[in-house]
CSV table of C-alpha atoms and ligand atoms in Angstrom, one decimal:
chain,number,residue,atom,x,y,z
A,97,UNK,CA,74.6,78.1,117.3
A,98,UNK,CA,73.3,80.9,115.1
A,99,UNK,CA,74.9,84.3,116.5
A,100,UNK,CA,74.2,88.0,114.7
A,101,UNK,CA,76.7,90.1,116.6
A,102,UNK,CA,77.8,92.8,114.2
A,103,UNK,CA,75.4,95.1,115.5
A,104,UNK,CA,76.6,95.0,119.2
A,105,UNK,CA,80.1,95.1,119.0
A,106,UNK,CA,82.0,98.4,118.4
A,107,UNK,CA,86.0,97.9,118.6
A,108,UNK,CA,88.1,100.7,117.9
A,109,UNK,CA,91.1,98.4,116.8
A,110,UNK,CA,90.6,94.5,117.2
A,111,UNK,CA,91.9,92.5,119.8
A,112,UNK,CA,91.8,88.8,120.2
A,113,UNK,CA,91.8,87.9,124.0
A,114,UNK,CA,94.5,85.7,125.4
A,115,UNK,CA,94.3,81.9,125.0
A,116,UNK,CA,94.8,81.3,128.8
A,117,UNK,CA,91.0,79.7,129.6
A,118,UNK,CA,90.4,78.2,126.3
A,119,UNK,CA,88.2,75.1,125.9
A,120,UNK,CA,89.3,74.0,122.8
A,121,UNK,CA,92.0,73.2,120.8
A,122,UNK,CA,91.3,74.4,116.9
A,123,UNK,CA,89.2,77.0,115.5
A,124,UNK,CA,89.0,77.4,111.8
A,125,UNK,CA,87.5,80.6,110.5
A,126,UNK,CA,85.9,80.4,106.9
A,127,UNK,CA,85.2,83.9,105.5
A,128,UNK,CA,82.2,83.7,102.8
A,129,UNK,CA,80.7,85.8,100.3
A,130,UNK,CA,78.2,84.8,98.1
A,131,UNK,CA,79.3,81.3,98.1
A,132,UNK,CA,75.8,79.3,98.8
A,133,UNK,CA,76.7,76.6,96.3
A,134,UNK,CA,80.3,75.7,98.0
A,135,UNK,CA,79.9,75.6,101.9
A,136,UNK,CA,77.8,72.7,102.3
A,137,UNK,CA,80.8,70.4,100.8
A,138,UNK,CA,83.0,72.6,102.3
A,139,UNK,CA,81.7,72.2,105.7
A,140,UNK,CA,81.1,68.3,104.9
A,141,UNK,CA,84.7,67.8,104.0
A,142,UNK,CA,86.2,69.6,107.1
A,143,UNK,CA,83.9,68.2,109.5
A,144,UNK,CA,84.7,64.5,108.2
A,145,UNK,CA,88.6,65.7,108.6
A,146,UNK,CA,88.6,67.0,111.7
A,147,UNK,CA,86.5,64.6,113.4
A,148,UNK,CA,88.6,62.3,112.9
A,149,UNK,CA,91.9,64.4,113.7
A,150,UNK,CA,90.7,66.6,116.5
A,151,UNK,CA,87.2,64.7,117.9
A,152,UNK,CA,85.5,67.4,119.7
A,153,UNK,CA,88.0,69.6,119.8
A,154,UNK,CA,87.4,72.0,117.1
A,155,UNK,CA,85.1,74.4,115.9
A,156,UNK,CA,84.1,75.9,112.3
A,157,UNK,CA,83.3,79.7,112.4
A,158,UNK,CA,81.8,81.3,109.1
A,159,UNK,CA,81.8,84.6,108.6
A,160,UNK,CA,79.3,85.8,106.2
A,161,UNK,CA,78.7,89.5,105.2
A,162,UNK,CA,75.2,89.5,104.4
A,163,UNK,CA,75.7,87.6,101.3
A,164,UNK,CA,72.9,88.5,98.8
A,165,UNK,CA,72.7,84.8,97.9
A,166,UNK,CA,71.7,84.1,101.4
A,167,UNK,CA,75.0,82.0,102.3
A,168,UNK,CA,74.3,82.7,105.8
A,169,UNK,CA,71.2,81.2,105.8
A,170,UNK,CA,72.5,78.0,103.7
A,171,UNK,CA,75.2,78.0,106.7
A,172,UNK,CA,72.7,78.5,109.6
A,173,UNK,CA,70.6,75.6,108.3
A,174,UNK,CA,73.9,73.1,108.3
A,175,UNK,CA,74.4,73.9,112.0
A,176,UNK,CA,71.9,71.3,113.1
A,177,UNK,CA,73.6,68.5,111.1
A,178,UNK,CA,77.4,70.0,111.9
A,179,UNK,CA,77.2,71.1,115.7
A,180,UNK,CA,80.7,72.3,115.5
A,181,UNK,CA,79.7,75.0,113.1
A,182,UNK,CA,79.2,78.6,114.2
A,183,UNK,CA,77.5,80.9,112.0
A,184,UNK,CA,78.0,84.9,112.2
A,185,UNK,CA,76.5,87.1,109.9
A,186,UNK,CA,78.0,90.6,109.7
A,187,UNK,CA,75.8,93.5,108.4
A,188,UNK,CA,77.0,96.9,107.1
A,189,UNK,CA,80.4,95.5,106.9
A,190,UNK,CA,82.6,93.9,104.0
A,191,UNK,CA,86.0,92.7,103.8
A,192,UNK,CA,87.9,89.5,103.9
A,193,UNK,CA,90.5,90.4,106.6
A,194,UNK,CA,88.1,92.0,109.3
A,195,UNK,CA,85.8,89.1,108.5
A,196,UNK,CA,88.4,86.4,109.6
A,197,UNK,CA,89.3,88.6,112.8
A,198,UNK,CA,85.6,88.8,113.8
A,199,UNK,CA,85.8,85.0,113.6
A,200,UNK,CA,89.0,84.9,115.5
A,201,UNK,CA,87.5,87.3,118.2
A,202,UNK,CA,84.8,84.7,118.7
A,203,UNK,CA,86.8,81.8,118.6
A,204,UNK,CA,87.4,79.3,121.5
A,205,UNK,CA,90.4,77.6,120.0
A,206,UNK,CA,94.1,78.1,121.5
A,207,UNK,CA,95.3,77.5,117.6
A,208,UNK,CA,93.3,79.6,114.8
A,209,UNK,CA,93.2,79.1,110.9
A,210,UNK,CA,91.4,80.5,108.2
A,211,UNK,CA,90.6,78.9,105.0
A,212,UNK,CA,88.5,80.1,101.8
A,213,UNK,CA,85.0,79.2,101.4
A,214,UNK,CA,85.1,78.3,97.7
A,215,UNK,CA,87.2,74.8,97.9
A,216,UNK,CA,90.1,76.4,96.0
A,217,UNK,CA,92.2,75.9,99.3
A,218,UNK,CA,92.6,72.0,99.4
A,219,UNK,CA,91.1,71.1,103.0
A,220,UNK,CA,93.1,67.9,103.6
A,221,UNK,CA,96.4,70.4,103.7
A,222,UNK,CA,95.0,71.2,106.9
A,223,UNK,CA,96.1,68.6,109.1
A,224,UNK,CA,99.6,69.1,107.8
A,225,UNK,CA,99.3,72.8,108.8
A,226,UNK,CA,97.7,71.9,112.3
A,227,UNK,CA,100.6,69.2,112.8
A,228,UNK,CA,103.2,71.9,112.0
A,229,UNK,CA,102.1,74.1,114.9
A,230,UNK,CA,101.8,70.8,117.4
A,231,UNK,CA,105.3,70.6,116.4
A,232,UNK,CA,106.4,73.9,117.8
A,233,UNK,CA,105.7,76.3,114.7
A,234,UNK,CA,104.0,79.7,115.6
A,235,UNK,CA,102.5,80.3,112.0
A,236,UNK,CA,102.2,77.2,109.5
A,237,UNK,CA,101.5,78.6,106.2
A,238,UNK,CA,100.2,76.9,103.0
A,239,UNK,CA,102.1,78.0,100.1
A,240,UNK,CA,102.0,77.8,96.5
A,241,UNK,CA,105.7,78.9,95.8
A,242,UNK,CA,107.3,75.9,97.8
A,243,UNK,CA,107.6,72.2,96.5
A,244,UNK,CA,104.7,70.4,95.9
A,245,UNK,CA,102.9,74.0,95.7
A,246,UNK,CA,101.4,75.6,92.4
A,247,UNK,CA,98.5,76.9,91.1
A,248,UNK,CA,95.9,74.9,88.6
A,249,UNK,CA,95.8,76.8,85.1
A,250,UNK,CA,96.6,80.8,86.0
A,251,UNK,CA,96.8,82.8,82.9
A,252,UNK,CA,100.1,84.7,82.8
A,253,UNK,CA,98.3,87.9,83.4
A,254,UNK,CA,97.4,86.7,86.8
A,255,UNK,CA,101.0,85.2,87.6
A,256,UNK,CA,102.4,88.3,86.8
A,257,UNK,CA,100.0,90.5,89.0
A,258,UNK,CA,100.2,87.8,91.7
A,259,UNK,CA,104.0,87.7,91.7
A,260,UNK,CA,104.3,91.8,90.8
A,261,UNK,CA,101.9,92.0,93.9
A,262,UNK,CA,104.7,90.0,95.9
A,263,UNK,CA,107.5,92.3,94.7
A,264,UNK,CA,105.9,95.3,95.3
A,265,UNK,CA,105.3,94.1,98.9
A,266,UNK,CA,109.2,93.4,99.3
A,267,UNK,CA,110.0,97.0,98.0
A,268,UNK,CA,107.7,98.4,100.7
A,269,UNK,CA,107.6,95.9,103.4
A,270,UNK,CA,111.0,93.8,103.1
A,271,UNK,CA,111.0,92.7,107.0
A,272,UNK,CA,107.5,91.3,106.8
A,273,UNK,CA,106.7,90.1,103.3
A,274,UNK,CA,110.0,88.5,102.9
A,275,UNK,CA,109.3,86.0,105.6
A,276,UNK,CA,107.5,83.6,103.9
A,277,UNK,CA,107.2,82.6,100.0
A,278,UNK,CA,103.6,83.3,99.6
A,279,UNK,CA,102.8,86.3,101.8
A,280,UNK,CA,99.5,86.4,99.6
A,281,UNK,CA,98.3,82.9,101.1
A,282,UNK,CA,94.7,83.0,102.6
A,283,UNK,CA,95.4,79.5,103.9
A,284,UNK,CA,97.2,79.3,107.2
A,285,UNK,CA,97.0,78.4,111.1
A,286,UNK,CA,98.4,80.5,114.0
A,287,UNK,CA,99.1,80.2,117.5
A,288,UNK,CA,96.7,82.3,119.5
A,289,UNK,CA,99.3,83.5,121.9
A,290,UNK,CA,101.3,85.3,119.1
A,291,UNK,CA,98.6,87.5,117.8
A,292,UNK,CA,96.1,87.9,120.9
A,293,UNK,CA,96.3,91.3,122.9
A,294,UNK,CA,97.5,93.1,119.8
A,295,UNK,CA,95.5,95.6,117.8
A,296,UNK,CA,95.0,93.9,114.2
A,297,UNK,CA,93.7,96.7,111.7
A,298,UNK,CA,93.9,95.1,108.1
A,299,UNK,CA,92.4,96.7,105.0
A,300,UNK,CA,91.2,94.2,102.4
A,301,UNK,CA,92.2,90.7,101.8
A,302,UNK,CA,95.6,90.2,103.0
A,303,UNK,CA,95.3,88.8,106.9
A,304,UNK,CA,98.5,86.9,106.2
A,305,UNK,CA,100.5,90.3,106.3
A,306,UNK,CA,99.0,91.8,109.3
A,307,UNK,CA,99.7,88.8,111.2
A,308,UNK,CA,103.0,88.7,110.2
A,309,UNK,CA,103.6,92.1,110.9
A,310,UNK,CA,102.0,92.6,113.9
A,311,UNK,CA,102.2,89.3,115.7
A,312,UNK,CA,105.4,87.9,117.8
A,313,UNK,CA,106.1,85.1,115.3
A,314,UNK,CA,109.5,83.4,115.5
A,315,UNK,CA,109.1,80.0,113.9
A,316,UNK,CA,107.0,79.8,110.8
A,317,UNK,CA,106.6,76.4,108.4
A,318,UNK,CA,105.4,76.3,104.9
A,319,UNK,CA,103.4,73.6,103.4
A,320,UNK,CA,102.9,73.4,99.8
A,321,UNK,CA,99.6,73.4,98.1
A,322,UNK,CA,98.1,73.6,94.6
A,323,UNK,CA,95.5,76.5,94.3
A,324,UNK,CA,92.3,74.8,92.7
A,325,UNK,CA,90.1,76.2,90.2
A,326,UNK,CA,86.9,77.6,91.5
A,327,UNK,CA,83.8,74.9,90.3
A,328,UNK,CA,81.1,77.2,91.8
A,329,UNK,CA,81.0,81.2,92.0
A,330,UNK,CA,83.2,83.9,91.3
A,331,UNK,CA,86.3,85.5,92.7
A,332,UNK,CA,85.4,88.6,94.3
A,333,UNK,CA,89.2,90.2,93.6
A,334,UNK,CA,88.7,93.4,91.7
A,335,UNK,CA,91.3,96.5,91.2
A,336,UNK,CA,89.8,97.7,94.6
A,337,UNK,CA,91.5,94.8,96.5
A,338,UNK,CA,95.0,95.8,94.7
A,339,UNK,CA,94.8,99.3,95.7
A,340,UNK,CA,93.4,98.0,99.2
A,341,UNK,CA,96.7,96.0,99.2
A,342,UNK,CA,98.8,99.0,98.5
A,343,UNK,CA,97.6,101.3,101.1
A,344,UNK,CA,97.6,98.1,103.6
A,345,UNK,CA,101.6,97.8,102.8
A,346,UNK,CA,101.9,101.5,103.2
A,347,UNK,CA,100.1,101.9,106.7
A,348,UNK,CA,102.0,98.9,108.0
A,349,UNK,CA,105.4,100.7,106.6
A,350,UNK,CA,104.3,103.9,108.8
A,351,UNK,CA,103.1,102.4,111.6
A,352,UNK,CA,106.3,99.8,112.1
A,353,UNK,CA,108.5,102.8,113.4
A,354,UNK,CA,110.6,105.6,112.2
A,355,UNK,CA,107.2,107.6,111.3
A,356,UNK,CA,108.7,111.2,112.0
A,357,UNK,CA,111.8,110.5,109.9
A,358,UNK,CA,109.4,109.1,107.1
A,359,UNK,CA,107.0,112.1,107.3
A,360,UNK,CA,110.4,114.3,106.9
A,361,UNK,CA,111.6,112.1,104.1
A,362,UNK,CA,107.8,112.3,102.4
A,363,UNK,CA,108.1,116.0,102.3
A,364,UNK,CA,111.5,116.4,100.9
A,365,UNK,CA,110.3,113.8,98.3
A,366,UNK,CA,107.6,115.9,97.8
A,367,UNK,CA,109.4,118.8,96.8
A,368,UNK,CA,111.3,116.3,94.9
A,369,UNK,CA,108.0,115.6,92.9
A,370,UNK,CA,107.6,119.3,92.1
A,371,UNK,CA,111.3,119.4,90.7
A,372,UNK,CA,111.1,116.2,89.0
A,373,UNK,CA,107.0,117.2,87.4
A,374,UNK,CA,108.3,120.5,86.2
A,375,UNK,CA,111.6,119.4,84.6
A,376,UNK,CA,109.6,116.5,83.0
A,377,UNK,CA,107.0,119.2,81.7
A,378,UNK,CA,109.6,121.6,80.5
A,379,UNK,CA,111.3,118.4,78.5
A,380,UNK,CA,108.4,116.4,77.5
A,381,UNK,CA,105.4,118.2,77.2
A,382,UNK,CA,104.5,119.0,73.5
A,383,UNK,CA,104.1,122.7,74.2
A,384,UNK,CA,107.6,122.9,75.8
A,385,UNK,CA,110.7,121.0,74.6
A,386,UNK,CA,108.7,117.7,73.5
A,387,UNK,CA,111.7,115.3,74.0
A,388,UNK,CA,111.0,111.7,74.7
A,389,UNK,CA,109.3,110.4,77.8
A,390,UNK,CA,111.9,108.1,79.0
A,391,UNK,CA,115.1,110.5,78.4
A,392,UNK,CA,113.0,113.4,79.7
A,393,UNK,CA,112.3,111.4,82.9
A,394,UNK,CA,115.7,110.5,83.3
A,395,UNK,CA,117.1,113.9,83.3
A,396,UNK,CA,114.0,115.1,85.6
A,397,UNK,CA,114.8,112.3,88.2
A,398,UNK,CA,118.4,113.0,88.7
A,399,UNK,CA,117.7,116.8,89.1
A,400,UNK,CA,115.2,115.7,91.9
A,401,UNK,CA,117.5,113.5,93.4
A,402,UNK,CA,120.1,116.1,93.8
A,403,UNK,CA,117.3,118.3,95.3
A,404,UNK,CA,116.0,115.6,97.8
A,405,UNK,CA,119.8,114.7,99.0
A,406,UNK,CA,120.8,118.3,100.0
A,407,UNK,CA,117.3,118.3,101.8
A,408,UNK,CA,117.7,115.0,103.3
A,409,UNK,CA,121.0,115.4,104.6
A,410,UNK,CA,120.6,118.6,106.0
A,411,UNK,CA,117.2,118.0,107.8
A,412,UNK,CA,115.7,114.3,107.5
A,413,UNK,CA,118.9,112.5,108.6
A,414,UNK,CA,120.6,115.7,110.3
A,415,UNK,CA,120.9,113.8,113.4
A,416,UNK,CA,123.1,111.0,111.6
A,417,UNK,CA,124.7,113.2,108.9
A,418,UNK,CA,125.9,115.6,111.8
A,419,UNK,CA,128.2,112.9,113.2
A,420,UNK,CA,129.9,112.8,109.7
A,421,UNK,CA,130.7,116.4,108.3
A,422,UNK,CA,133.8,115.5,106.6
A,423,UNK,CA,133.0,116.6,102.6
A,424,UNK,CA,134.4,112.8,102.0
A,425,UNK,CA,131.8,111.1,104.0
A,426,UNK,CA,129.1,113.8,102.5
A,427,UNK,CA,130.3,112.7,99.0
A,428,UNK,CA,130.0,109.0,99.7
A,429,UNK,CA,126.7,109.6,101.1
A,430,UNK,CA,125.7,111.5,97.9
A,431,UNK,CA,127.1,108.6,95.9
A,432,UNK,CA,125.0,105.9,97.8
A,433,UNK,CA,122.0,108.0,97.8
A,434,UNK,CA,122.2,108.6,94.3
A,435,UNK,CA,122.8,104.8,93.4
A,436,UNK,CA,119.9,103.8,95.4
A,437,UNK,CA,117.4,106.5,94.0
A,438,UNK,CA,118.8,105.6,90.3
A,439,UNK,CA,117.4,102.2,91.0
A,440,UNK,CA,114.5,103.5,92.4
A,441,UNK,CA,114.4,105.7,89.3
A,442,UNK,CA,114.4,102.7,87.1
A,443,UNK,CA,112.0,101.2,89.1
A,444,UNK,CA,109.8,104.3,88.9
A,445,UNK,CA,110.4,104.1,85.0
A,446,UNK,CA,109.0,100.7,84.7
A,447,UNK,CA,106.1,101.5,87.0
A,448,UNK,CA,105.1,104.7,84.8
A,449,UNK,CA,105.5,102.5,81.7
A,450,UNK,CA,103.4,99.6,83.4
A,451,UNK,CA,100.9,102.4,84.8
A,452,UNK,CA,100.8,104.2,81.6
A,453,UNK,CA,101.3,101.7,78.7
A,454,UNK,CA,99.5,98.6,80.2
A,455,UNK,CA,96.8,100.3,82.4
A,456,UNK,CA,96.4,103.3,80.4
A,457,UNK,CA,96.6,105.9,83.4
A,458,UNK,CA,97.2,109.6,82.3
A,459,UNK,CA,101.3,110.0,82.3
A,460,UNK,CA,101.1,112.2,85.1
A,461,UNK,CA,99.1,110.6,87.3
A,462,UNK,CA,101.1,107.2,86.4
A,463,UNK,CA,104.3,109.2,87.3
A,464,UNK,CA,102.8,110.2,90.7
A,465,UNK,CA,101.7,106.7,91.6
A,466,UNK,CA,104.9,105.4,90.5
A,467,UNK,CA,106.7,107.9,92.6
A,468,UNK,CA,104.7,107.2,95.9
A,469,UNK,CA,105.7,103.5,95.7
A,470,UNK,CA,109.5,103.9,94.9
A,471,UNK,CA,109.5,107.0,97.8
A,472,UNK,CA,108.8,104.2,100.7
A,473,UNK,CA,111.6,101.8,98.9
A,474,UNK,CA,113.8,105.0,98.8
A,475,UNK,CA,113.5,105.7,102.3
A,476,UNK,CA,113.8,102.3,103.6
A,477,UNK,CA,116.7,101.4,101.6
A,478,UNK,CA,118.6,104.8,102.3
A,479,UNK,CA,118.0,104.8,105.7
A,480,UNK,CA,119.9,101.3,105.8
A,481,UNK,CA,122.7,102.4,103.3
A,482,UNK,CA,123.3,106.1,102.9
A,483,UNK,CA,123.0,107.4,106.2
A,484,UNK,CA,124.1,104.4,108.6
A,485,UNK,CA,126.5,105.6,110.5
A,486,UNK,CA,130.1,104.1,110.2
A,487,UNK,CA,132.9,105.7,111.5
A,488,UNK,CA,132.9,108.6,114.0
A,489,UNK,CA,136.4,109.1,114.0
A,490,UNK,CA,136.6,111.4,111.2
B,672,GDD,N1,82.9,87.6,104.8
B,672,GDD,C1,83.7,88.1,103.7
B,672,GDD,N2,83.8,89.6,103.3
B,672,GDD,N3,84.1,87.1,103.0
B,672,GDD,C2,84.8,87.5,101.9
B,672,GDD,C3,84.9,88.8,101.3
B,672,GDD,C4,84.4,89.8,102.0
B,672,GDD,O1,84.0,91.3,101.7
B,672,GDD,N4,85.4,88.8,100.2
B,672,GDD,C5,85.6,87.5,99.9
B,672,GDD,N5,85.2,86.7,100.7
B,672,GDD,C6,85.5,85.4,100.7
B,672,GDD,C7,85.1,84.6,99.5
B,672,GDD,O2,83.6,84.2,99.6
B,672,GDD,C8,86.2,83.5,99.6
B,672,GDD,O3,85.4,82.4,100.6
B,672,GDD,C9,87.2,83.8,100.1
B,672,GDD,O4,87.0,85.2,100.9
B,672,GDD,C10,88.6,84.3,99.0
B,672,GDD,O5,87.8,85.1,98.3
B,672,GDD,P1,88.1,85.0,96.5
B,672,GDD,O6,87.3,86.2,96.0
B,672,GDD,O7,87.7,83.8,96.3
B,672,GDD,O8,89.5,85.3,96.2
B,672,GDD,P2,90.8,84.5,95.5
B,672,GDD,O9,90.4,83.1,95.3
B,672,GDD,O10,90.6,85.6,94.3
B,672,GDD,O11,91.9,84.6,96.4
B,672,GDD,C11,92.1,83.8,97.3
B,672,GDD,O12,93.5,82.9,97.3
B,672,GDD,C12,94.5,83.8,97.0
B,672,GDD,C13,95.7,83.0,97.2
B,672,GDD,O13,95.8,82.2,98.2
B,672,GDD,C14,92.1,84.8,98.5
B,672,GDD,O14,92.4,83.9,99.7
B,672,GDD,C15,93.6,85.7,98.4
B,672,GDD,O15,93.8,86.3,99.7
B,672,GDD,C16,94.6,84.8,98.3
B,672,GDD,O16,95.9,85.8,97.8
B,673,MN,MN1,89.0,81.7,95.7
């Protein structure tokens, strides 16, 4: 059944309705953009697998964003031979994650899945994922980072970027990213009941992170898989997807509570940026003292840390620090804050050099980017560590 829904549906935040009257067990969404050479084989393999495993109890929903190579047309022509296949053609909309949610919105299954449309995710692993949900998992994730998992032949740069992105996620959203070994995975199956009636608002590629952050997920099972080399077409991943990933992480970070305090922490951090950059300029710029970048950065960073501690203790965390006004506990807080921020400073220097020496971004912009990322880390760790109320018996 070919459907063209995009124009009719305007939804502020995406909701997936509850499972109660669902007629099917499993709905698998296949997001596609320029995959006309891959989808025939993929649909054939998936249909063969699921006809055996879930006869007449599943559907395939291909969501294509009006691909220039007319993937949607190829897919629509397959619906005669494969009646379980449904095709959604979105016009004027792009994005892997929102395409997946559009598919789930139109799904009838009580269990929802997603698989890439280019055969890089081996279809046969799907049965293991569904089995895991049948055995009680809320979410079953295909992972490259568990036993039997891996990638075929990725070069060092791609491995570094993938793991680097994961590390960044662990810094910004430890409570979400740390729940699975492969949070970047685009191959998983989830119980509808744990994500329905919740506003899902992802950016870019990382639908799993949105599900982990917004869903009420307790039991997670991971299944190893080897990410295959692409035979046809090419990956759509560009720098844009990496920037979208960072803004997705930051948006989740801000929406998952402590927003007001984070705003204050950010403002104080901002004053620290000003102090940091002024001191960095005075020490490093050729028109000023012209000292080495790293040495100048460490001094500038330390001065900014002292500035930030004074304002955070007096304002951002005042409700906590006012419970412990003794000088001893104030010095203890400063020591913890300094330690956390020094680690942050180390991270900052690492990121600064990465952006400056590897990505050739101007040192001031590189410094700003690094500070933004480390600020979120500093906030979360300091909230948990430095201003944690220990004893009120002062
Ligand atoms: N509808 C739609 N709209 N589909 C899209 C879009 C889009 O804007 N961009 C990409 N897709 C589809 C592709 O056609 C493919 O079927 C799937 O999403 C994955 O896109 P690729 O461009 O092939 O991604 P990748 O192979 O580099 O990365 C994949 O694997 C990684 C490892 O699991 C993605 O799934 C990543 O999310 C994942 O981290
Ligand atoms: Mn791919």
